[in-house]
Short mmCIF file of C-alpha atoms in Angstrom, two decimals:
data_model
loop_
_atom_site.label_atom_id
_atom_site.label_comp_id
_atom_site.label_asym_id
_atom_site.label_seq_id
_atom_site.Cartn_x
_atom_site.Cartn_y
_atom_site.Cartn_z
CA UNK A 1 -31.33 9.79 -4.43
CA UNK A 2 -31.27 9.26 -0.63
CA UNK A 3 -30.52 9.93 2.57
CA UNK A 4 -28.46 6.86 3.12
CA UNK A 5 -26.00 7.74 -0.05
CA UNK A 6 -22.29 6.64 -0.53
CA UNK A 7 -19.76 8.58 -1.51
CA UNK A 8 -17.03 7.36 -3.76
CA UNK A 9 -14.35 9.24 -4.09
CA UNK A 10 -11.68 7.32 -5.90
CA UNK A 11 -9.83 8.15 -8.97
CA UNK A 12 -11.24 8.30 -12.51
CA UNK A 13 -10.44 5.38 -14.45
CA UNK A 14 -10.09 3.36 -11.04
CA UNK A 15 -13.73 3.06 -9.87
CA UNK A 16 -15.47 1.53 -12.93
CA UNK A 17 -15.53 -2.21 -11.34
CA UNK A 18 -16.85 -0.77 -8.33
CA UNK A 19 -19.35 1.23 -9.49
CA UNK A 20 -20.51 -1.52 -11.80
CA UNK A 21 -20.87 -3.60 -8.39
CA UNK A 22 -23.14 -1.23 -6.85
CA UNK A 23 -25.11 -0.33 -10.18
CA UNK A 24 -25.90 -4.10 -10.04
CA UNK A 25 -26.77 -4.25 -6.34
CA UNK A 26 -29.07 -1.35 -6.98
CA UNK A 27 -27.02 0.55 -4.39
CA UNK A 28 -27.21 4.50 -4.75
CA UNK A 29 -23.97 6.48 -4.63
CA UNK A 30 -22.70 9.97 -5.64
CA UNK A 31 -19.00 9.32 -7.51
CA UNK A 32 -16.89 12.38 -7.27
CA UNK A 33 -13.07 11.66 -8.12
CA UNK A 34 -11.19 14.52 -5.86
CA UNK A 35 -7.47 13.56 -7.43
CA UNK A 36 -6.86 12.97 -11.08
CA UNK A 37 -2.85 11.33 -11.97
CA UNK A 38 -0.73 11.90 -14.42
CA UNK A 39 1.65 9.85 -16.22
CA UNK A 40 5.37 11.42 -15.84
CA UNK A 41 7.93 10.11 -18.30
CA UNK A 42 10.97 8.05 -17.20
CA UNK A 43 14.44 9.65 -17.68
CA UNK A 44 16.70 7.44 -19.83
CA UNK A 45 19.02 7.43 -16.15
CA UNK A 46 15.76 5.92 -14.32
CA UNK A 47 15.57 3.28 -16.90
CA UNK A 48 18.91 1.82 -15.94
CA UNK A 49 17.92 2.33 -12.39
CA UNK A 50 14.96 -0.18 -12.82
CA UNK A 51 17.12 -2.71 -15.08
CA UNK A 52 19.82 -3.14 -12.76
CA UNK A 53 17.94 -2.98 -9.37
CA UNK A 54 18.62 -5.53 -7.05
CA UNK A 55 14.83 -4.95 -5.26
CA UNK A 56 12.20 -3.01 -6.68
CA UNK A 57 9.16 -1.74 -4.54
CA UNK A 58 5.66 -0.22 -5.99
CA UNK A 59 3.53 1.97 -3.35
CA UNK A 60 0.79 2.06 -5.58
CA UNK A 61 -1.18 0.81 -8.50
CA UNK A 62 -0.73 4.21 -10.11
CA UNK A 63 2.89 3.36 -9.59
CA UNK A 64 2.60 0.37 -11.70
CA UNK A 65 0.32 0.94 -14.51
CA UNK A 66 1.85 4.69 -15.21
CA UNK A 67 5.02 2.24 -15.23
CA UNK A 68 3.42 0.07 -17.66
CA UNK A 69 2.58 2.55 -19.98
CA UNK A 70 6.44 3.18 -20.70
CA UNK A 71 8.40 -0.40 -20.59
CA UNK A 72 7.99 -4.15 -20.94
CA UNK A 73 7.67 -6.03 -17.89
CA UNK A 74 10.81 -7.90 -20.20
CA UNK A 75 13.19 -5.65 -18.78
CA UNK A 76 12.42 -5.69 -15.36
CA UNK A 77 14.40 -8.66 -13.97
CA UNK A 78 15.11 -7.95 -9.93
CA UNK A 79 12.61 -9.27 -7.55
CA UNK A 80 9.29 -7.62 -7.17
CA UNK A 81 7.47 -6.25 -3.63
CA UNK A 82 4.56 -3.85 -3.28
CA UNK A 83 3.18 -2.37 -0.07
CA UNK A 84 -0.27 -3.74 -0.66
CA UNK A 85 -1.59 -6.69 -2.07
CA UNK A 86 -3.98 -4.75 -4.93
CA UNK A 87 -0.71 -3.20 -5.80
CA UNK A 88 0.75 -6.50 -5.91
CA UNK A 89 -1.93 -8.13 -7.98
CA UNK A 90 -1.48 -5.23 -10.04
CA UNK A 91 2.03 -6.16 -10.70
CA UNK A 92 1.77 -9.91 -10.87
CA UNK A 93 -1.03 -9.59 -13.76
CA UNK A 94 1.36 -7.03 -15.86
CA UNK A 95 4.84 -8.95 -15.34
CA UNK A 96 3.30 -12.50 -14.67
CA UNK A 97 5.87 -13.08 -11.76
CA UNK A 98 5.46 -13.71 -8.12
CA UNK A 99 5.07 -10.30 -6.26
CA UNK A 100 5.46 -10.28 -2.29
CA UNK A 101 4.00 -8.10 -0.38
CA UNK A 102 3.40 -7.78 3.61
CA UNK A 103 0.63 -8.57 5.72
CA UNK A 104 0.88 -4.74 7.16
CA UNK A 105 0.16 -3.02 4.03
CA UNK A 106 2.53 -0.25 5.34
CA UNK A 107 6.13 0.84 5.15
CA UNK A 108 6.39 -0.23 8.25
CA UNK A 109 5.25 -3.66 6.95
CA UNK A 110 7.71 -3.38 4.18
CA UNK A 111 10.72 -3.04 6.37
CA UNK A 112 9.63 -6.28 8.39
CA UNK A 113 9.64 -8.07 5.16
CA UNK A 114 12.05 -11.31 5.41
CA UNK A 115 13.47 -9.80 2.15
CA UNK A 116 14.04 -6.46 3.03
CA UNK A 117 16.26 -7.40 6.72
CA UNK A 118 19.83 -8.06 5.07
CA UNK A 119 19.93 -5.46 2.79
CA UNK A 120 23.39 -4.04 2.89
CA UNK A 121 24.99 -2.92 -0.01
CA UNK A 122 21.79 -3.76 -2.31
CA UNK A 123 20.27 -0.90 -5.03
CA UNK A 124 16.74 -0.51 -4.07
CA UNK A 125 14.30 1.38 -6.30
CA UNK A 126 10.79 2.79 -5.02
CA UNK A 127 8.28 3.07 -8.07
CA UNK A 128 5.60 6.18 -6.80
CA UNK A 129 4.04 9.05 -7.26
CA UNK A 130 5.52 12.87 -6.46
CA UNK A 131 5.34 12.74 -2.93
CA UNK A 132 4.88 9.96 0.30
CA UNK A 133 6.39 8.87 3.58
CA UNK A 134 10.47 8.78 3.81
CA UNK A 135 10.30 6.18 6.35
CA UNK A 136 10.62 3.40 4.06
CA UNK A 137 13.74 4.46 2.21
CA UNK A 138 15.11 5.71 5.65
CA UNK A 139 14.89 2.54 7.24
CA UNK A 140 16.10 0.38 4.18
CA UNK A 141 19.28 2.87 4.05
CA UNK A 142 20.04 2.57 7.75
CA UNK A 143 20.57 -1.51 6.71
CA UNK A 144 23.20 -0.58 4.35
CA UNK A 145 21.17 -0.15 0.84
CA UNK A 146 21.18 2.07 -1.83
CA UNK A 147 18.01 3.13 -2.56
CA UNK A 148 16.23 5.42 -5.63
CA UNK A 149 12.83 6.76 -6.39
CA UNK A 150 11.62 6.39 -9.54
CA UNK A 151 8.78 8.53 -10.25
CA UNK A 152 6.16 7.31 -12.90
CA UNK A 153 3.10 9.60 -12.27
CA UNK A 154 2.00 12.66 -10.26
CA UNK A 155 -1.24 13.60 -8.50
CA UNK A 156 -3.03 16.71 -9.25
CA UNK A 157 -6.19 18.14 -7.27
CA UNK A 158 -9.21 18.40 -8.86
CA UNK A 159 -10.80 21.75 -9.36
CA UNK A 160 -14.03 21.70 -7.56
CA UNK A 161 -16.34 24.04 -6.03
CA UNK A 162 -16.37 22.65 -2.38
CA UNK A 163 -19.39 25.04 -0.90
CA UNK A 164 -21.68 23.97 -3.79
CA UNK A 165 -20.17 20.03 -2.57
CA UNK A 166 -21.32 20.83 0.59
CA UNK A 167 -24.54 21.66 -0.28
CA UNK A 168 -25.60 18.41 -2.11
CA UNK A 169 -23.60 16.22 -0.08
CA UNK A 170 -24.77 17.02 3.48
CA UNK A 171 -28.26 16.05 1.95
CA UNK A 172 -27.50 12.55 0.82
CA UNK A 173 -24.14 11.26 2.04
CA UNK A 174 -24.16 9.24 4.71
CA UNK A 175 -21.10 7.08 3.92
CA UNK A 176 -17.80 8.29 2.67
CA UNK A 177 -15.02 5.85 0.87
CA UNK A 178 -11.83 6.85 0.51
CA UNK A 179 -8.61 5.16 -0.83
CA UNK A 180 -5.79 7.18 0.09
CA UNK A 181 -5.49 9.77 2.97
CA UNK A 182 -4.45 12.15 0.47
CA UNK A 183 -8.15 11.79 -0.51
CA UNK A 184 -9.31 12.06 2.96
CA UNK A 185 -7.89 15.07 3.78
CA UNK A 186 -8.64 16.91 0.13
CA UNK A 187 -12.18 16.40 1.42
CA UNK A 188 -11.60 18.52 4.71
CA UNK A 189 -9.39 21.23 2.49
CA UNK A 190 -11.96 21.10 0.18
CA UNK A 191 -15.19 21.41 2.38
CA UNK A 192 -15.52 25.09 3.87
CA UNK A 193 -14.86 24.84 7.56
CA UNK A 194 -18.77 24.86 8.76
CA UNK A 195 -18.97 21.60 7.04
CA UNK A 196 -15.90 19.69 9.04
CA UNK A 197 -18.02 18.67 12.09
CA UNK A 198 -20.48 17.32 9.28
CA UNK A 199 -17.23 15.03 7.99
CA UNK A 200 -16.80 13.91 11.11
CA UNK A 201 -20.16 12.79 11.60
CA UNK A 202 -20.48 10.60 8.67
CA UNK A 203 -18.94 6.77 8.48
CA UNK A 204 -15.83 6.36 6.69
CA UNK A 205 -14.55 3.14 4.68
CA UNK A 206 -11.22 3.31 4.72
CA UNK A 207 -8.87 0.57 3.65
CA UNK A 208 -5.68 0.74 5.85
CA UNK A 209 -4.39 0.67 9.38
CA UNK A 210 -2.44 4.22 8.31
CA UNK A 211 -5.81 5.58 7.39
CA UNK A 212 -7.13 4.51 10.25
CA UNK A 213 -4.76 6.54 12.55
CA UNK A 214 -4.60 9.26 10.70
CA UNK A 215 -8.76 9.45 10.66
CA UNK A 216 -8.59 9.70 14.40
CA UNK A 217 -6.46 12.98 13.98
CA UNK A 218 -8.88 14.81 11.84
CA UNK A 219 -11.24 14.04 14.21
CA UNK A 220 -12.92 11.60 13.14
CA UNK A 221 -15.10 9.14 15.91
CA UNK A 222 -13.14 5.53 15.29
CA UNK A 223 -17.35 4.69 16.16
CA UNK A 224 -16.98 6.30 12.59
CA UNK A 225 -14.82 4.51 11.08
CA UNK A 226 -15.21 0.94 8.93
CA UNK A 227 -12.04 -0.73 7.94
CA UNK A 228 -11.96 -2.87 4.49
CA UNK A 229 -9.01 -5.52 4.37
CA UNK A 230 -7.51 -4.01 1.11
CA UNK A 231 -8.10 -1.43 -1.58
CA UNK A 232 -9.73 -4.14 -4.27
CA UNK A 233 -13.37 -3.80 -5.51
CA UNK A 234 -14.10 -7.19 -3.78
CA UNK A 235 -12.57 -6.03 -0.19
CA UNK A 236 -14.69 -2.74 -0.83
CA UNK A 237 -17.78 -4.57 -1.48
CA UNK A 238 -17.70 -6.43 1.47
CA UNK A 239 -16.67 -3.03 3.87
CA UNK A 240 -19.81 -2.02 1.94
CA UNK A 241 -22.10 -4.85 2.53
CA UNK A 242 -20.64 -4.72 6.29
CA UNK A 243 -22.08 -0.84 6.66
CA UNK A 244 -24.84 -1.55 4.98
CA UNK A 245 -26.20 -4.54 7.63
CA UNK A 246 -24.48 -2.79 10.70
CA UNK A 247 -24.96 0.55 10.56
CA UNK A 248 -28.24 1.73 8.51
#
């Protein structure tokens, strides 16, 4: 293991393709998931909301895959929307239907979509985990929509020894790849306080403008941030390639 290793933090089950690509290219990395996802059973009333919705919005890949394990895609008749490209791809693969998503892969982007402008009187269901930003719901409600959440999964922090991980990582890791703001913040809460400046000195591969902004609030210099186009494996590999060429 070299001092130029990548730290990959994607949840278990979501990193297989990325790790296989890294192995194929002979890249050195450490893999440590920090958060696990667990399916939440859909209630009968929630299934009814999904079936009767005028529009369905999925906020993450886990929101899609957790619902996929519980429902037949044919029961979802409403137009499908996704917050990001990767989520849209997974949703389209499951349903075989068109999925619209914004260029700005945040709540702000969803609210700016043409299909979200005239929603007065519509029933809109947002499929997500146990928490998240309220901006999308509030914005749609202000436009007259009736908005409900369906929680198809929840996230659980994995119990880890932050001091032991810091001792290992500081000798080896030069770049950290994270695909959610929650995971990024989890790193700062997991490591001891004396490890926070070390975290800020690493390069970071992030996947959205919102994560970029959150990284700055954590004290990570803008010069240390590499922004991938999105969270799919090809975009992440492109960002890793950019880091390898430009920062090592």
